[in-house]
Coordinates of C-alpha atoms and ligand atoms in Angstrom, one line a residue:
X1 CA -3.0 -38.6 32.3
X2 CA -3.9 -37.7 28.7
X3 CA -0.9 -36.9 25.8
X4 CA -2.1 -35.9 23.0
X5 CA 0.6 -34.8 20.2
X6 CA -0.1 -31.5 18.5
X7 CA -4.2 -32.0 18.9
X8 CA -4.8 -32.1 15.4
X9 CA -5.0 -35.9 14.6
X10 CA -2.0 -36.1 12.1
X11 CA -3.6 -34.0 9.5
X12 CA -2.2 -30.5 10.1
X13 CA -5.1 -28.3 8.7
X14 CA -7.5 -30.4 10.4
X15 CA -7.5 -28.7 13.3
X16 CA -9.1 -25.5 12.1
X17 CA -10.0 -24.0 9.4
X18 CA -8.0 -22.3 6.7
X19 CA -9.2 -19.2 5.4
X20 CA -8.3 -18.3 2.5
X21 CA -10.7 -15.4 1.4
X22 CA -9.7 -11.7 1.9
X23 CA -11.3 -8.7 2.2
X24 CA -11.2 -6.9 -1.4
X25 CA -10.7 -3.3 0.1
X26 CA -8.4 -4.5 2.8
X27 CA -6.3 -6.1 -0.1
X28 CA -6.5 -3.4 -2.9
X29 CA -5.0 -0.9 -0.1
X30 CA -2.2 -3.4 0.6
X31 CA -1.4 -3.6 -2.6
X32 CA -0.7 0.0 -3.4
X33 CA 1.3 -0.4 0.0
X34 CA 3.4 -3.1 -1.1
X35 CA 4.4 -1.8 -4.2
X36 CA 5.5 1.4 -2.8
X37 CA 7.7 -0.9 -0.7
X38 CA 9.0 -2.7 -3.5
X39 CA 9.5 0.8 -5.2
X40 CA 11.3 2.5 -2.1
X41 CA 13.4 -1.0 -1.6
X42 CA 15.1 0.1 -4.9
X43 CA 12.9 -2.6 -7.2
X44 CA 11.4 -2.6 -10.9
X45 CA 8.0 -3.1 -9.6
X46 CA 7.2 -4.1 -13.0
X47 CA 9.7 -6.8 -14.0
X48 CA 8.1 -10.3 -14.9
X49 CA 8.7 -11.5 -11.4
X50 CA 7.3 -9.3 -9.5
X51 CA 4.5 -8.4 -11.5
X52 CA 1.9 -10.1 -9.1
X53 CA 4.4 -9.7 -5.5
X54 CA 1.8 -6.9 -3.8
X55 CA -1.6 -8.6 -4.3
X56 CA 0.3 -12.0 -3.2
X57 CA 2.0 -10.5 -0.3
X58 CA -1.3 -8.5 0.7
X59 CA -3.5 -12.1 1.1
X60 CA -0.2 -13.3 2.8
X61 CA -0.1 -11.1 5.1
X62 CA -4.1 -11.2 5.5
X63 CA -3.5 -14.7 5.8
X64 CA -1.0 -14.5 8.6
X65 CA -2.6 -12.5 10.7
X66 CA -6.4 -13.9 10.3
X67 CA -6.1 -14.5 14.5
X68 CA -7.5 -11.3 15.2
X69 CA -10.6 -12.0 13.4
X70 CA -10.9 -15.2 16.0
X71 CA -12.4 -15.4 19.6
X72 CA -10.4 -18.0 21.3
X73 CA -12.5 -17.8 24.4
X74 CA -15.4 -18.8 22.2
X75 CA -13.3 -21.6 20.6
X76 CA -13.1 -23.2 23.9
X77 CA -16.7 -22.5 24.7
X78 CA -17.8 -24.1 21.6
X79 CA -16.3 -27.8 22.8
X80 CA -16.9 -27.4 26.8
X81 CA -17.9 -30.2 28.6
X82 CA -19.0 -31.4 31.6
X83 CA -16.3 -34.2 32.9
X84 CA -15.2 -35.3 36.3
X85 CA -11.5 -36.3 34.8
X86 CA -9.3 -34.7 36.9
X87 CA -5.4 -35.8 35.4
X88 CA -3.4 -33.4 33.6
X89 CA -4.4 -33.2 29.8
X90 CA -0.9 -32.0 27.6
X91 CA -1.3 -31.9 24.3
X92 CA 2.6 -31.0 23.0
X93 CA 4.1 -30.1 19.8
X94 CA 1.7 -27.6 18.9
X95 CA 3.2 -26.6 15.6
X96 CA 3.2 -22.8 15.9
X97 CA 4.0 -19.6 13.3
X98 CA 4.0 -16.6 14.0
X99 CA 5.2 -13.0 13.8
X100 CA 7.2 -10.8 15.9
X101 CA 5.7 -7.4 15.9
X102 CA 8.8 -5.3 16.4
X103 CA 10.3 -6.8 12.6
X104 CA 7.2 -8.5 11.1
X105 CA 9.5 -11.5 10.9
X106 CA 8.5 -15.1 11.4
X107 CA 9.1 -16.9 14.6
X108 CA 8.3 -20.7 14.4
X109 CA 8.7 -23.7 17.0
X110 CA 6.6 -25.7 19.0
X111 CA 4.1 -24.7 22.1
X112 CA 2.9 -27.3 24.7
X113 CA 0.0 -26.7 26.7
X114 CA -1.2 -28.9 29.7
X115 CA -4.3 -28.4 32.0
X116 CA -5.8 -29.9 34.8
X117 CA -9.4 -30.0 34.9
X118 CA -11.8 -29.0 37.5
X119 CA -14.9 -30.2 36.2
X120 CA -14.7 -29.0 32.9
X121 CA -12.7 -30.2 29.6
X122 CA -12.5 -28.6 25.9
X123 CA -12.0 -30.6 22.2
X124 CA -8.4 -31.1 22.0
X125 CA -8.3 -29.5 18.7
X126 CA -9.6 -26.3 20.7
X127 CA -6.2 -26.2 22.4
X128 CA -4.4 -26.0 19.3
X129 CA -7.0 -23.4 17.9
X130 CA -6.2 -21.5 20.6
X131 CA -2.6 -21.4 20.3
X132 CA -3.5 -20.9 16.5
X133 CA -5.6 -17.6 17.6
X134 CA -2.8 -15.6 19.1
X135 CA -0.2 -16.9 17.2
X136 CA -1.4 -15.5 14.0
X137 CA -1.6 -11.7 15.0
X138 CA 1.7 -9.8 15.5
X139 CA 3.4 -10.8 18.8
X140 CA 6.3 -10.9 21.1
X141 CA 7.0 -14.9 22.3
X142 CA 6.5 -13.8 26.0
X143 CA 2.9 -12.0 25.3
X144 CA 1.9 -15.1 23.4
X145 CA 2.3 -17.5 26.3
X146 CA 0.4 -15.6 28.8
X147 CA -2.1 -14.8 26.5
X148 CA -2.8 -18.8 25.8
X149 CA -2.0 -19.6 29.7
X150 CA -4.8 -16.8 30.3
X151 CA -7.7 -18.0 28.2
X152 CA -7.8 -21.2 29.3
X153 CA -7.5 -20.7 32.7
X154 CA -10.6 -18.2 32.6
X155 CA -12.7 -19.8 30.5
X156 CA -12.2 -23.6 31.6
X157 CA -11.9 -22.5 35.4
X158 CA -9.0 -25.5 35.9
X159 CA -6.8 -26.4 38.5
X160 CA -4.0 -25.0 36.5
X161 CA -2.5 -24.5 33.4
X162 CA 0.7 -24.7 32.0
X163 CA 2.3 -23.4 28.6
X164 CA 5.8 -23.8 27.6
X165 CA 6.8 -22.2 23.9
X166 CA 10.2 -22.4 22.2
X167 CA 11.0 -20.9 19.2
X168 CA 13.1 -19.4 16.5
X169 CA 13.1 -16.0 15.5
X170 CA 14.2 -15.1 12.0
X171 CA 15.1 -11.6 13.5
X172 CA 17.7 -12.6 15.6
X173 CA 19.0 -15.4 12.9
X174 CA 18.7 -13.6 9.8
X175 CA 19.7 -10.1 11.2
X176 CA 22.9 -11.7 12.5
X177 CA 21.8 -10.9 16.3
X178 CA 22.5 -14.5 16.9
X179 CA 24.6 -16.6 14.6
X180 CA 23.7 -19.7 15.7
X181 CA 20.0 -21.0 15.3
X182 CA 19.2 -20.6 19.1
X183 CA 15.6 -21.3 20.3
X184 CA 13.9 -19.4 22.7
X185 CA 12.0 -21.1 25.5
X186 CA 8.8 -18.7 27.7
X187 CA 7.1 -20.4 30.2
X188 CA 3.6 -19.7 32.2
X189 CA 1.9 -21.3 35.0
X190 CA -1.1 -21.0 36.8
X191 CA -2.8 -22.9 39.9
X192 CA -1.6 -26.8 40.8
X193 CA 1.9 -26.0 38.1
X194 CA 2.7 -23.1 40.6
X195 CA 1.7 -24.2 43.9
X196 CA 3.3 -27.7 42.8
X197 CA 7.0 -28.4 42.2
X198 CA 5.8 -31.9 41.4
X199 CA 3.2 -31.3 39.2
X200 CA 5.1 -28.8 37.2
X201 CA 8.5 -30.8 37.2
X202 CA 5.6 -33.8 35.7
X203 CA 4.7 -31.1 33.1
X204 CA 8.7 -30.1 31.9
X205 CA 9.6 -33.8 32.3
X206 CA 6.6 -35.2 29.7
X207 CA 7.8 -32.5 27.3
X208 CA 11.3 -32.6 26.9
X209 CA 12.2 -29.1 26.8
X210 CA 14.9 -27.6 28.7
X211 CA 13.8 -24.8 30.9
X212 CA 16.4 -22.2 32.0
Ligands
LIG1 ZN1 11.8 -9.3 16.0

């Protein structure tokens, strides 16, 4: 058994790489975009304030989303190695942000993702990159999991995988959907976490969270 917490060592951009460059084009048509937005929202586009809001959103928003520009299959495949271990590997407390695509709103919490290996292992820090990947696109929570759940199980051919997200979604808080800061928990399983109530029970128990 391997726990590794959040698979970045401590040091939370040390897992993968920032990037803050932007694409000139891509940013000079956001721009215009946002400050239409800040027009039609009933703003003075011009006031002190908000004088530099549409380039700042426009590399924000770059920012946020730089997952689609990433292969997460070929983050795994860059750290794959050949290792008979065959425990379950969980690395938990993924810090994770990211953005529902139905309000462009943040949803933040925590993914953990466990594997058991069948001959071959990845970099820790891969997990997280993965989870990284997907989580900076726009998503829906249940999409998300699967998608994680997905590419390791096809590229590191395990015994099984399991993911477990929770999260808040500023839609439902802030929108007044849900008063109360409630979390949202989506699960996915593959091979030894399905077939195994034991295994999977072994997974939910090491992480804490509450499954409904
Ligand atoms: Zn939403």
């Amino acid at each position: 058994m391997k726990i590794i917490n959040n698979g970045l060592g401590g040091n939370k951009t040390g897992g993968y790489d920032r990037i803050d460059q932007w694409d000139d084009t891509v940013t000079g048509k956001l721009t215009d975009h946002y400050s239409s937005v800040l027009e039609l929202l009933g703003e003075d586009g011009e006031r002190e304030g908000l004088k530099d809001t549409p380039e700042r959103v426009a590399k924000a928003m770059q920012f946020l989303t730089q997952g689609y520009g990433t292969d997460p299959t070929e983050v795994i495949k860059s750290a794959m190695f050949q290792e008979d271990y065959q425990e379950m590997v969980l690395v938990k407390d993924i810090e994770l942000y990211s953005m529902c695509e139905h309000h462009m709103l943040p949803f933040i919490g925590k993914a953990h993702v466990a594997y058991i290996p069948d001959g071959h292992i990845t970099g820790l820090s891969k997990i997280a990159r993965v989870v990284e990947a997907y989580a900076r696109r726009l998503q829906v929570q249940e999409r998300l999991t699967v998608q994680i759940r997905d590419c390791i199980h096809d590229t590191l051919k395990p015994m099984g995988v399991a993911v477990v997200i929770e999260a808040l979604h500023l839609c439902m808080v802030m929108r007044g959907v849900q008063k109360q800061a409630s979390v949202t928990t989506t699960s996915a399983f593959t091979g030894a976490f399905l077939r195994s109530d034991k295994t999977r029970e072994e997974f939910i128990h090491l992480i804490g969270a509450k499954l409904h």
